Coordinates of C-alpha atoms in Angstrom, one line a residue:
Chain I
M288 CA 0.0 0.0 0.0
T289 CA 1.5 3.3 -1.1
R290 CA 1.5 6.4 1.0
Q291 CA -0.8 8.0 -1.6
T292 CA -3.6 5.5 -1.1
L293 CA -3.1 5.6 2.7
K294 CA -3.5 9.4 2.6
W295 CA -7.1 8.9 1.2
L296 CA -7.9 5.6 2.9
L297 CA -7.3 6.8 6.5
P298 CA -9.7 9.8 6.3
L299 CA -12.3 7.7 4.6
L300 CA -12.1 5.0 7.4
L301 CA -12.3 7.8 9.9
A302 CA -15.3 9.3 8.2
L303 CA -17.0 5.9 8.2
A304 CA -16.4 5.5 11.9
V305 CA -17.3 9.0 13.0
P306 CA -21.1 8.6 13.4
W307 CA -20.6 5.9 16.0
A308 CA -19.1 8.5 18.3
F309 CA -22.2 10.7 18.1
E310 CA -25.6 10.4 19.5
D311 CA -28.0 9.3 16.8
Q312 CA -30.7 11.9 15.9
G313 CA -28.4 14.4 17.7
Y314 CA -27.4 17.8 16.5
G315 CA -23.8 16.9 15.9
I316 CA -24.4 14.3 13.3
R317 CA -26.8 16.6 11.5
V318 CA -24.1 19.2 11.2
L319 CA -21.6 16.6 10.0
T320 CA -24.2 15.5 7.4
L321 CA -24.5 19.1 6.2
V322 CA -20.7 19.3 6.1
L323 CA -20.6 16.3 3.7
L324 CA -23.4 17.7 1.5
F325 CA -21.6 21.0 1.1
A326 CA -18.3 19.3 0.5
A327 CA -20.0 17.3 -2.3
M328 CA -21.5 20.5 -3.8
G329 CA -18.2 22.3 -3.4
Q330 CA -16.6 19.5 -5.4
A331 CA -19.2 20.0 -8.2
W332 CA -18.5 23.7 -8.2
N333 CA -14.8 23.0 -8.3
I334 CA -15.1 21.4 -11.8
V335 CA -16.1 24.8 -13.3
G336 CA -14.7 27.2 -10.7
G337 CA -11.5 25.4 -9.9
L338 CA -10.4 23.7 -13.1
A339 CA -11.7 26.4 -15.5
N340 CA -11.5 29.3 -13.1
Q341 CA -15.1 30.4 -14.1
I342 CA -16.5 32.0 -10.9
S343 CA -20.1 30.8 -11.0
L344 CA -22.5 32.6 -8.6
G345 CA -25.5 30.7 -9.9
H346 CA -25.0 27.1 -8.9
A347 CA -28.1 27.3 -6.7
A348 CA -30.1 27.1 -10.0
F349 CA -29.0 23.5 -10.6
F350 CA -29.3 22.6 -6.9
G351 CA -32.9 24.0 -6.7
L352 CA -33.9 22.3 -10.0
G353 CA -32.6 19.0 -8.6
A354 CA -34.6 19.5 -5.4
Y355 CA -37.8 20.3 -7.2
T356 CA -37.5 17.7 -9.9
S357 CA -37.2 14.7 -7.7
T358 CA -39.7 16.0 -5.1
L359 CA -42.4 16.7 -7.6
L360 CA -41.9 13.3 -9.2
L361 CA -42.3 11.8 -5.8
M362 CA -45.4 13.8 -4.9
R363 CA -47.2 13.6 -8.2
W364 CA -46.5 10.1 -9.3
G365 CA -44.9 8.4 -6.3
I366 CA -41.6 7.9 -8.2
S367 CA -38.8 6.9 -5.9
P368 CA -36.2 9.7 -5.3
W369 CA -33.5 7.3 -6.4
I370 CA -35.0 7.5 -9.9
G371 CA -35.9 11.1 -9.3
M372 CA -32.3 11.9 -8.6
I373 CA -31.4 10.7 -12.1
A374 CA -34.1 12.8 -13.6
A375 CA -32.9 15.7 -11.4
M376 CA -29.4 15.3 -12.8
G377 CA -30.8 15.3 -16.3
V378 CA -32.8 18.4 -15.8
A379 CA -29.9 20.2 -14.2
A380 CA -27.5 19.0 -16.9
V381 CA -29.7 20.5 -19.6
A382 CA -29.9 23.8 -17.7
G383 CA -26.1 23.8 -17.3
G384 CA -25.6 23.1 -21.0
L385 CA -28.1 25.8 -22.0
L386 CA -26.6 28.4 -19.7
S387 CA -23.1 27.6 -20.9
L388 CA -24.0 28.4 -24.5
P389 CA -24.3 32.1 -24.1
T390 CA -21.8 32.4 -21.2
M391 CA -18.9 30.3 -22.3
R392 CA -17.0 33.3 -23.8
L393 CA -17.4 35.4 -20.7
R394 CA -14.7 35.7 -18.0
G395 CA -14.3 37.1 -14.5
H396 CA -17.0 39.6 -13.5
Y397 CA -19.1 39.1 -16.6
F398 CA -19.4 35.3 -16.0
A399 CA -20.2 35.9 -12.4
L400 CA -22.9 38.4 -13.3
A401 CA -24.5 36.2 -15.9
T402 CA -24.7 33.1 -13.6
L403 CA -25.9 35.2 -10.7
A404 CA -28.8 36.5 -12.8
F405 CA -29.6 33.0 -13.9
G406 CA -30.0 31.8 -10.3
E407 CA -32.1 34.8 -9.4
V408 CA -34.4 34.3 -12.3
M409 CA -34.9 30.6 -11.4
R410 CA -35.9 31.8 -7.9
A411 CA -38.3 34.3 -9.4
I412 CA -39.9 31.5 -11.6
A413 CA -40.2 29.1 -8.7
N414 CA -41.9 31.8 -6.6
T415 CA -44.3 32.7 -9.4
W416 CA -45.2 29.3 -10.9
A417 CA -47.2 28.3 -7.9
S418 CA -49.3 25.7 -9.7
V419 CA -46.2 23.5 -10.1
T420 CA -43.8 24.5 -7.3
G421 CA -46.2 25.6 -4.6
G422 CA -44.8 29.1 -4.8
P423 CA -43.3 31.0 -1.9
V424 CA -45.1 28.7 0.6
G425 CA -42.7 25.9 -0.3
I426 CA -43.0 22.1 -0.5
S427 CA -43.1 19.5 2.2
V428 CA -41.8 16.1 1.2
P429 CA -44.4 13.5 2.1
F430 CA -42.9 11.4 4.8
S431 CA -43.2 7.6 5.0
E432 CA -42.2 5.6 8.0
G433 CA -38.7 5.4 6.7
S434 CA -37.9 3.3 3.7
L435 CA -34.7 2.8 1.8
A436 CA -36.7 2.7 -1.5
L437 CA -38.0 6.2 -0.8
M438 CA -34.6 7.5 0.5
Q439 CA -36.2 8.3 3.8
F440 CA -34.9 7.3 7.2
K441 CA -36.0 7.8 10.7
S442 CA -32.5 8.2 12.1
S443 CA -29.7 10.5 11.1
M444 CA -27.0 7.9 10.5
P445 CA -28.2 6.7 7.1
Y446 CA -28.3 10.3 5.8
Y447 CA -24.7 10.7 7.0
Y448 CA -23.6 7.7 4.9
L449 CA -25.7 8.9 2.0
M450 CA -23.9 12.2 1.9
L451 CA -20.6 10.5 2.5
G452 CA -21.3 8.5 -0.6
A453 CA -22.0 11.7 -2.5
V454 CA -18.7 13.2 -1.3
V455 CA -16.8 10.1 -2.4
V456 CA -18.5 10.0 -5.8
T457 CA -18.1 13.7 -6.6
S458 CA -14.5 13.7 -5.3
L459 CA -13.8 10.7 -7.5
I460 CA -15.3 12.4 -10.5
F461 CA -13.4 15.6 -9.9
W462 CA -10.2 13.7 -9.5
L463 CA -10.8 11.7 -12.6
I464 CA -11.6 14.8 -14.6
S465 CA -8.6 16.7 -13.3
R466 CA -6.3 13.9 -14.6
S467 CA -8.2 13.3 -17.8
R468 CA -8.0 14.9 -21.2
L469 CA -10.9 17.1 -20.3
G470 CA -9.0 18.3 -17.2
Y471 CA -6.0 19.3 -19.3
R472 CA -8.2 21.0 -21.9
L473 CA -9.9 22.9 -19.1
R474 CA -6.6 24.1 -17.7
A475 CA -5.5 25.1 -21.1
V476 CA -8.7 27.1 -21.6
K477 CA -8.2 28.7 -18.2
A478 CA -4.6 29.7 -18.9
N479 CA -5.2 31.1 -22.4
P480 CA -8.3 30.4 -24.5
Q481 CA -6.8 31.7 -27.7
A482 CA -3.6 29.7 -27.4
A483 CA -5.7 26.6 -26.5
E484 CA -7.8 27.1 -29.6
V485 CA -4.6 27.3 -31.7
I486 CA -3.3 24.0 -30.5
G487 CA -6.6 22.4 -31.4
V488 CA -8.6 22.5 -28.2
N489 CA -12.3 23.0 -28.8
T490 CA -12.8 25.6 -26.0
A491 CA -16.6 25.8 -26.5
L492 CA -17.1 22.0 -26.2
T493 CA -14.7 21.9 -23.2
R494 CA -16.6 24.5 -21.3
I495 CA -20.0 23.0 -22.1
Q496 CA -18.8 19.5 -20.9
A497 CA -17.6 20.9 -17.6
S498 CA -20.7 22.9 -17.1
V499 CA -23.0 20.0 -17.8
I500 CA -21.1 17.6 -15.4
S501 CA -21.0 20.2 -12.7
A502 CA -24.7 21.0 -13.0
A503 CA -25.7 17.4 -13.0
L504 CA -23.8 16.8 -9.7
M505 CA -25.4 19.8 -8.2
G506 CA -28.8 18.5 -9.2
A507 CA -28.1 15.2 -7.5
C508 CA -27.2 17.1 -4.3
G509 CA -30.5 19.0 -4.6
T510 CA -32.3 15.7 -4.4
L511 CA -30.3 14.5 -1.4
Y512 CA -31.0 17.8 0.4
A513 CA -34.7 17.6 -0.2
Q514 CA -34.9 14.1 1.2
F515 CA -32.8 15.1 4.2
I516 CA -34.5 18.4 5.1
F517 CA -38.1 17.4 4.1
F518 CA -39.2 21.0 3.6
F519 CA -37.9 23.7 1.3
D520 CA -39.0 26.8 -0.5
P521 CA -37.7 28.8 -3.6
D522 CA -35.8 31.3 -1.4
T523 CA -33.8 28.5 0.3
V524 CA -32.9 26.2 -2.6
F525 CA -32.3 29.0 -5.1
S526 CA -30.6 31.2 -2.5
L527 CA -27.7 33.4 -3.7
V528 CA -26.1 33.7 -0.3
G529 CA -27.2 30.4 1.2
I530 CA -26.3 28.1 -1.7
S531 CA -24.4 29.8 -4.6
V532 CA -22.0 31.9 -2.6
K533 CA -21.6 29.3 0.2
V534 CA -20.7 26.5 -2.3
A535 CA -18.1 28.7 -4.0
L536 CA -16.8 29.8 -0.7
V537 CA -16.3 26.3 0.6
C538 CA -14.0 25.7 -2.4
I539 CA -12.2 29.0 -2.1
I540 CA -11.5 28.7 1.6
G541 CA -10.3 25.1 1.3
G542 CA -8.3 25.6 -1.8
V543 CA -9.6 26.0 -5.4
G544 CA -8.9 23.3 -7.9
T545 CA -7.8 20.7 -5.4
V546 CA -9.6 17.5 -4.4
A547 CA -9.1 18.2 -0.7
G548 CA -10.2 21.8 -1.0
P549 CA -14.0 21.5 -0.7
L550 CA -13.7 18.9 2.0
L551 CA -11.5 21.2 4.2
G552 CA -13.5 24.2 3.3
A553 CA -16.8 22.6 4.3
L554 CA -15.2 21.2 7.5
V555 CA -14.3 24.8 8.5
M556 CA -17.2 26.8 7.2
I557 CA -20.3 24.7 8.0
P558 CA -19.6 24.1 11.7
L559 CA -18.5 27.7 12.1
E560 CA -21.8 28.9 10.6
E561 CA -23.7 26.5 12.9
L562 CA -21.9 27.8 15.9
F563 CA -22.9 31.3 15.0
N564 CA -26.5 30.2 14.6
E565 CA -26.3 28.6 18.0
W566 CA -24.7 31.7 19.7
L567 CA -26.7 34.3 18.0
S568 CA -30.1 32.7 17.4
G569 CA -31.5 34.2 20.6
R570 CA -30.6 37.7 19.2
T571 CA -32.4 39.4 16.4
A572 CA -32.8 37.8 13.0
G573 CA -29.8 38.2 10.7
A574 CA -27.1 38.2 13.4
S575 CA -25.6 34.9 12.3
Q576 CA -25.6 35.8 8.6
L577 CA -24.1 39.1 9.5
A578 CA -21.2 37.4 11.3
Y579 CA -20.8 35.1 8.3
G580 CA -20.5 38.2 6.0
V581 CA -18.0 39.8 8.3
I582 CA -15.8 36.7 8.3
L583 CA -16.0 36.5 4.5
I584 CA -14.8 40.1 4.2
A585 CA -12.1 39.6 6.8
I586 CA -10.7 36.5 5.1
I587 CA -10.5 38.4 1.8
L588 CA -8.7 41.3 3.4
I589 CA -6.2 39.1 5.1
E590 CA -5.3 37.3 1.9
P591 CA -6.5 39.3 -1.1
R592 CA -4.4 37.4 -3.6
G593 CA -6.8 34.5 -3.5
L594 CA -8.0 32.8 -0.5
S595 CA -6.4 29.4 -1.1
V596 CA -3.0 31.0 -0.8
L597 CA -3.8 31.6 2.9
W598 CA -4.3 27.8 3.3
F599 CA -1.1 27.0 1.5
R600 CA 0.8 29.6 3.7
V601 CA -0.5 28.0 6.9
R602 CA 0.2 24.6 5.5
D603 CA 3.8 25.5 4.7
M604 CA 4.2 27.0 8.1
L605 CA 3.0 23.8 9.8
K606 CA 5.2 21.7 7.5
G607 CA 8.2 24.0 8.4
N608 CA 7.5 23.4 12.1
H609 CA 7.4 19.7 11.7
A610 CA 10.6 19.4 9.7
Chain A
M130 CA -53.5 52.6 -26.8
Q131 CA -52.6 50.2 -24.1
F132 CA -49.3 49.9 -25.8
L133 CA -48.7 53.7 -25.8
Q134 CA -49.6 53.9 -22.2
A135 CA -47.1 51.1 -21.3
L136 CA -44.5 52.9 -23.3
V137 CA -44.9 56.1 -21.4
D138 CA -45.0 54.3 -18.1
G139 CA -41.8 52.5 -19.1
I140 CA -40.0 55.7 -19.9
L141 CA -41.0 57.2 -16.6
L142 CA -39.8 54.1 -14.7
G143 CA -36.7 54.0 -16.9
G144 CA -35.6 57.5 -16.0
V145 CA -35.3 56.4 -12.4
Y146 CA -33.5 53.2 -13.4
A147 CA -31.1 55.3 -15.4
V148 CA -30.1 57.3 -12.3
I149 CA -29.7 54.1 -10.2
S150 CA -27.6 52.5 -13.0
I151 CA -25.4 55.6 -13.5
G152 CA -24.2 54.9 -10.0
L153 CA -23.2 51.4 -10.8
T154 CA -21.5 52.3 -14.0
L155 CA -19.6 55.2 -12.5
V156 CA -18.1 52.9 -9.8
F157 CA -17.1 50.4 -12.5
G158 CA -15.7 53.1 -14.9
V159 CA -13.5 54.8 -12.4
V160 CA -12.7 52.2 -9.8
S161 CA -12.7 49.2 -12.2
I162 CA -14.8 47.1 -9.8
V163 CA -18.2 45.5 -10.3
N164 CA -20.0 46.3 -7.0
F165 CA -22.3 43.4 -6.3
A166 CA -23.6 45.3 -3.3
Q167 CA -24.9 48.3 -5.3
G168 CA -28.5 47.2 -4.8
E169 CA -28.0 47.3 -1.0
F170 CA -27.0 51.0 -1.2
L171 CA -30.4 51.5 -2.9
M172 CA -31.9 49.8 0.1
V173 CA -30.0 52.1 2.4
G174 CA -31.4 55.1 0.5
M175 CA -35.0 53.8 0.9
Y176 CA -34.6 53.4 4.6
V177 CA -33.0 56.9 5.1
A178 CA -35.8 58.5 3.1
Y179 CA -38.4 56.4 5.0
F180 CA -37.1 57.5 8.4
A181 CA -36.7 61.1 7.2
W182 CA -40.4 61.0 6.3
R183 CA -41.5 59.3 9.5
L184 CA -39.4 61.2 12.0
L185 CA -39.0 64.6 10.3
G186 CA -42.0 64.6 8.1
L187 CA -39.9 65.1 5.0
D188 CA -41.3 64.1 1.6
P189 CA -39.2 61.2 0.2
L190 CA -38.4 63.3 -2.8
A191 CA -36.6 65.7 -0.5
G192 CA -35.4 62.9 1.8
A193 CA -33.6 61.4 -1.2
V194 CA -31.0 64.2 -0.7
L195 CA -30.4 62.8 2.7
S196 CA -30.2 59.3 1.2
F197 CA -27.5 60.6 -1.1
M198 CA -25.5 62.2 1.6
V199 CA -25.6 59.1 4.0
A200 CA -24.7 56.7 1.1
F201 CA -22.0 59.0 -0.1
A202 CA -20.3 59.0 3.3
L203 CA -20.7 55.2 3.6
G204 CA -19.3 54.8 0.1
V205 CA -16.2 56.8 0.8
L206 CA -15.5 54.7 3.9
V207 CA -16.2 51.4 2.1
Q208 CA -13.8 52.5 -0.7
K209 CA -11.1 53.6 1.7
F210 CA -11.1 50.6 4.0
L211 CA -12.4 47.7 1.9
I212 CA -12.4 48.1 -1.9
N213 CA -9.0 49.9 -2.1
R214 CA -7.3 46.9 -0.6
V215 CA -8.4 44.4 -3.4
L216 CA -7.9 46.7 -6.4
G217 CA -4.9 44.7 -7.7
A218 CA -6.3 41.3 -6.5
P219 CA -7.8 38.6 -8.8
A220 CA -11.4 38.7 -9.8
V221 CA -12.3 36.1 -7.2
A222 CA -11.3 38.3 -4.3
Q223 CA -13.0 41.4 -5.7
I224 CA -16.2 39.5 -6.4
F225 CA -16.4 38.0 -3.0
L226 CA -15.5 41.2 -1.1
T227 CA -18.6 43.0 -2.6
V228 CA -20.7 39.9 -2.1
G229 CA -19.6 39.9 1.5
L230 CA -20.6 43.5 1.7
L231 CA -24.0 42.6 0.3
I232 CA -24.5 39.9 3.0
V233 CA -23.4 42.3 5.8
M234 CA -25.6 45.2 4.6
E235 CA -28.7 43.1 4.1
N236 CA -28.5 41.4 7.5
L237 CA -27.6 44.6 9.3
A238 CA -30.8 46.1 7.9
L239 CA -32.7 43.0 9.0
M240 CA -31.3 43.3 12.5
L241 CA -32.0 47.1 12.7
F242 CA -35.3 47.4 11.0
G243 CA -36.8 43.9 11.0
S244 CA -38.3 42.1 8.0
E245 CA -41.5 44.1 7.7
F246 CA -42.3 46.1 4.6
R247 CA -42.3 49.9 5.1
S248 CA -44.1 52.4 3.0
V249 CA -44.8 56.1 3.1
Q250 CA -48.0 58.1 2.5
T251 CA -47.8 61.2 0.3
P252 CA -50.5 63.5 -0.8
Y253 CA -49.8 62.8 -4.5
Q254 CA -49.7 59.0 -4.2
M255 CA -53.0 58.4 -5.9
T256 CA -52.9 61.3 -8.2
A257 CA -52.6 61.0 -12.0
F258 CA -52.6 63.7 -14.7
S259 CA -54.3 63.0 -17.9
V260 CA -52.5 64.1 -21.0
G261 CA -54.8 63.5 -24.0
P262 CA -55.7 59.8 -23.8
L263 CA -52.7 59.0 -21.5
L264 CA -52.5 58.9 -17.7
L265 CA -49.3 60.0 -16.0
S266 CA -49.1 58.8 -12.5
A267 CA -47.9 61.5 -10.2
P268 CA -45.3 59.5 -8.2
Y269 CA -43.8 58.1 -11.4
L270 CA -43.7 61.5 -13.0
L271 CA -42.2 63.3 -9.9
A272 CA -39.6 60.5 -9.5
F273 CA -38.7 60.9 -13.2
C274 CA -38.3 64.7 -12.8
V275 CA -36.0 64.4 -9.7
A276 CA -34.0 61.6 -11.5
S277 CA -33.5 63.8 -14.5
V278 CA -32.4 66.8 -12.4
S279 CA -29.9 64.7 -10.4
G280 CA -28.6 63.1 -13.6
F281 CA -28.1 66.6 -15.0
V282 CA -26.3 67.8 -11.8
L283 CA -24.0 64.8 -12.0
W284 CA -23.2 65.5 -15.6
W285 CA -22.5 69.2 -14.8
V286 CA -20.2 68.1 -11.9
L287 CA -18.3 65.7 -14.1
K288 CA -18.0 68.2 -17.0
K289 CA -17.3 71.5 -15.3
T290 CA -15.7 71.1 -11.9
W291 CA -12.0 70.3 -11.3
W292 CA -12.9 67.1 -9.3
G293 CA -15.2 66.0 -12.2
M294 CA -12.3 66.4 -14.6
A295 CA -10.1 64.5 -12.2
V296 CA -12.6 61.7 -12.1
R297 CA -12.8 61.5 -15.9
A298 CA -9.1 61.7 -16.3
T299 CA -8.6 58.8 -13.8
A300 CA -11.3 56.7 -15.7
Q301 CA -9.4 57.2 -18.9
D302 CA -5.8 56.7 -17.8
P303 CA -5.0 56.3 -14.1
M304 CA -1.3 56.4 -14.6
A305 CA -1.4 59.7 -16.6
A306 CA -3.8 61.2 -14.1
R307 CA -1.4 60.4 -11.3
L308 CA 1.5 62.0 -13.2
Y309 CA -0.6 65.2 -13.4
G310 CA -0.7 65.3 -9.6
I311 CA -4.2 63.9 -9.2
S312 CA -4.6 61.7 -6.1
T313 CA -6.3 58.7 -7.7
Q314 CA -7.1 57.4 -4.2
R315 CA -9.1 60.5 -3.5
V316 CA -10.8 60.2 -6.9
H317 CA -11.7 56.6 -6.2
Q318 CA -13.3 57.6 -2.9
L319 CA -15.2 60.4 -4.6
A320 CA -16.4 58.2 -7.5
F321 CA -17.4 55.4 -5.2
G322 CA -19.3 57.8 -2.9
L323 CA -21.0 59.6 -5.9
G324 CA -21.8 56.2 -7.4
V325 CA -23.5 54.6 -4.4
G326 CA -24.9 58.0 -3.4
L327 CA -26.7 58.3 -6.7
T328 CA -28.1 54.8 -6.5
A329 CA -29.3 55.6 -2.9
L330 CA -30.9 58.8 -4.1
G331 CA -32.8 56.6 -6.6
G332 CA -33.9 54.4 -3.7
G333 CA -35.3 57.5 -2.0
I334 CA -37.4 58.8 -4.9
I335 CA -39.0 55.4 -5.7
L336 CA -40.3 55.2 -2.1
P337 CA -43.6 56.8 -2.9
Y338 CA -44.5 53.9 -5.1
L339 CA -42.5 51.0 -3.7
T340 CA -42.0 49.6 -0.2
A341 CA -38.7 49.3 1.6
S342 CA -37.4 46.0 3.0
P343 CA -34.0 44.5 3.8
T344 CA -34.0 42.4 0.6
V345 CA -35.3 45.0 -1.8
G346 CA -31.8 45.5 -3.2
S347 CA -31.6 42.1 -4.8
Q348 CA -34.8 42.8 -6.7
F349 CA -33.0 45.6 -8.4
S350 CA -29.7 43.9 -9.1
V351 CA -30.7 42.1 -12.3
L352 CA -32.4 45.2 -13.5
M353 CA -29.5 47.5 -12.8
F354 CA -26.9 45.1 -14.3
T355 CA -29.0 44.7 -17.4
A356 CA -29.2 48.4 -17.9
V357 CA -25.5 48.9 -17.4
V358 CA -24.5 46.0 -19.6
L359 CA -26.9 47.2 -22.3
G360 CA -25.2 50.5 -22.4
G361 CA -21.7 49.2 -21.9
L362 CA -20.1 48.9 -18.5
G363 CA -18.5 52.1 -17.5
S364 CA -20.4 54.4 -19.9
V365 CA -22.6 57.0 -18.2
M366 CA -24.5 57.9 -21.3
G367 CA -24.9 54.1 -21.9
A368 CA -26.5 53.7 -18.4
V369 CA -29.0 56.4 -19.2
V370 CA -30.1 54.7 -22.5
G371 CA -29.9 51.3 -20.9
G372 CA -31.9 52.4 -17.8
I373 CA -34.7 53.7 -20.0
A374 CA -34.6 50.7 -22.2
V375 CA -35.0 48.4 -19.2
G376 CA -38.0 50.5 -18.0
V377 CA -39.6 50.2 -21.4
I378 CA -38.9 46.5 -21.7
Q379 CA -40.3 45.8 -18.2
S380 CA -43.4 47.9 -18.8
L381 CA -44.2 46.4 -22.2
S382 CA -43.7 42.9 -20.9
S383 CA -46.2 43.6 -18.2
L384 CA -48.8 43.6 -20.9
F385 CA -48.6 39.9 -21.3
L386 CA -46.6 38.5 -18.3
P387 CA -47.2 38.3 -14.6
M388 CA -45.3 40.9 -12.5
Q389 CA -42.5 38.6 -11.2
L390 CA -41.7 37.1 -14.6
Q391 CA -40.8 40.5 -16.1
N392 CA -37.3 39.8 -14.7
L393 CA -37.3 36.7 -17.0
V394 CA -37.5 39.0 -20.1
L395 CA -34.8 41.2 -18.6
F396 CA -32.6 38.2 -18.0
A397 CA -33.0 37.0 -21.5
V398 CA -32.0 40.5 -22.8
F399 CA -29.1 40.5 -20.3
I400 CA -27.7 37.1 -21.3
L401 CA -28.1 37.9 -25.0
V402 CA -26.3 41.2 -24.8
L403 CA -23.5 39.6 -22.6
A404 CA -23.1 36.8 -25.1
F405 CA -23.0 38.8 -28.3
R406 CA -21.9 42.3 -27.3
P407 CA -20.3 42.2 -23.9
E408 CA -18.9 45.7 -24.5
G409 CA -22.5 47.0 -24.7
L410 CA -24.9 47.8 -27.5
L411 CA -23.7 51.4 -27.8
K412 CA -20.1 52.0 -28.6
K413 CA -18.4 53.2 -25.5
A414 CA -18.1 57.0 -26.0
G415 CA -15.8 57.9 -23.2
S416 CA -17.8 58.6 -20.0

């Protein structure tokens, strides 16, 4: 067994064992489940944001589409969320492909703006189209007495393993892409689109492929979220701050473009946010979100060259101490 | 007839959008940063005008001057202590700094004022003037007039005053401006203050026909960005044309679409313009 495999096997074994140290149905395991869900979403964002350096602020669109697709299939026709999840990935993939057609030539602020607008419009549609989505009131997922076929469980532990599975799958996909021809094409497009075109890279196709894969994975996460949380409304699943920004942030804080980045980012961000909720929930509404915004600004001011640099700086410092 | 009425309404709405969007484009043109929190300064403007009305009995159209001043001061501070520090940083850092500002401002408003919608009562709220077969709603018309006047004042300041020239010089060539002894740092602060101030003023003058809430800014974001992108990011004239175009598009689409889906039409316009002419429909004619 090489050191490389050990490096991944140990954390995985640890992750598998962790729930046994927590009280089932407790608060702790729910937070960890959310950590895993956001790590999986961060990994999906990483394909576009990390490998291609396209800063998407609209990934909530795919997440929300995924949540609505599977939940509506379940409510209207009793279709199992396992099948609904595949439908959700399909719908999100189509949306991702469509959005990438007009936006693939945009970079930096322009790309961020276009994707942000896309997410906001999805939210507006979901709020308006009440006959299908239930409108601003939201949707309650009908609860059965817990069944694997319906992806519904009475205790928290199965959800934890479900999300762990999502993390493993999305991480594996990210890792495979980053080492595949698509990954190298994405990096070439990121570094210099014109030069990439000259050496025979189809930049348009490359960006569409990345966008479709990333969107499909977000869609699957939307389904998982709906089954875990049981109630959602347009303003939660299509939220700019709650989903789009947070997913990107998880990546950026942990380290953009790396497999471990979203995992580390989620491990820091989500419990931190929960802590704030805990501390400040007794105060007026908005206090915990406010603290979250302040931290975001502070991190950027401490390391304006790109947040992942901060992580590498700390890591180098730690390494230096050990040597 | 219905069409003509919608067109006129659209132009009146659009005049206000123009002023709001000039603010955004001014910030981009001079400071080279896309301020994702611009809509939240509009929200600040609405609350200042609201409290000026409730506590001082000031009409929102006059209160909008206070909105401008408060947002101007806030803008100078934000530029000095936050934006200035990421000017050379990669797009990621710039984007997330202003997004962070958006989160902070929205939630600060939620903490301070609660989530309820607040509206003012003015004597002219229900008034409308009939011009031939058309009806001109008084709040729309008055807001349009104040917007036009403030747009004109800004134009005069940029054209005729020393500071205005310094702002234009910095927008064109920061290095050369610095060589001529212009403090670009000061100019950035001035431009950011003017930019968010103008948007906040727009927030004040729409108060007679819209309600203030902590999240009102996000409703205006797509609208504002569409106007600015239509006219070309950084172009003040472009923002005027873009703002009016957005007002007209919104008003005409209200003839056959529900209220909230008007944003869908705007989004389609926004994406199409970004995709095919990211430099704007108008050729950028300086600023």
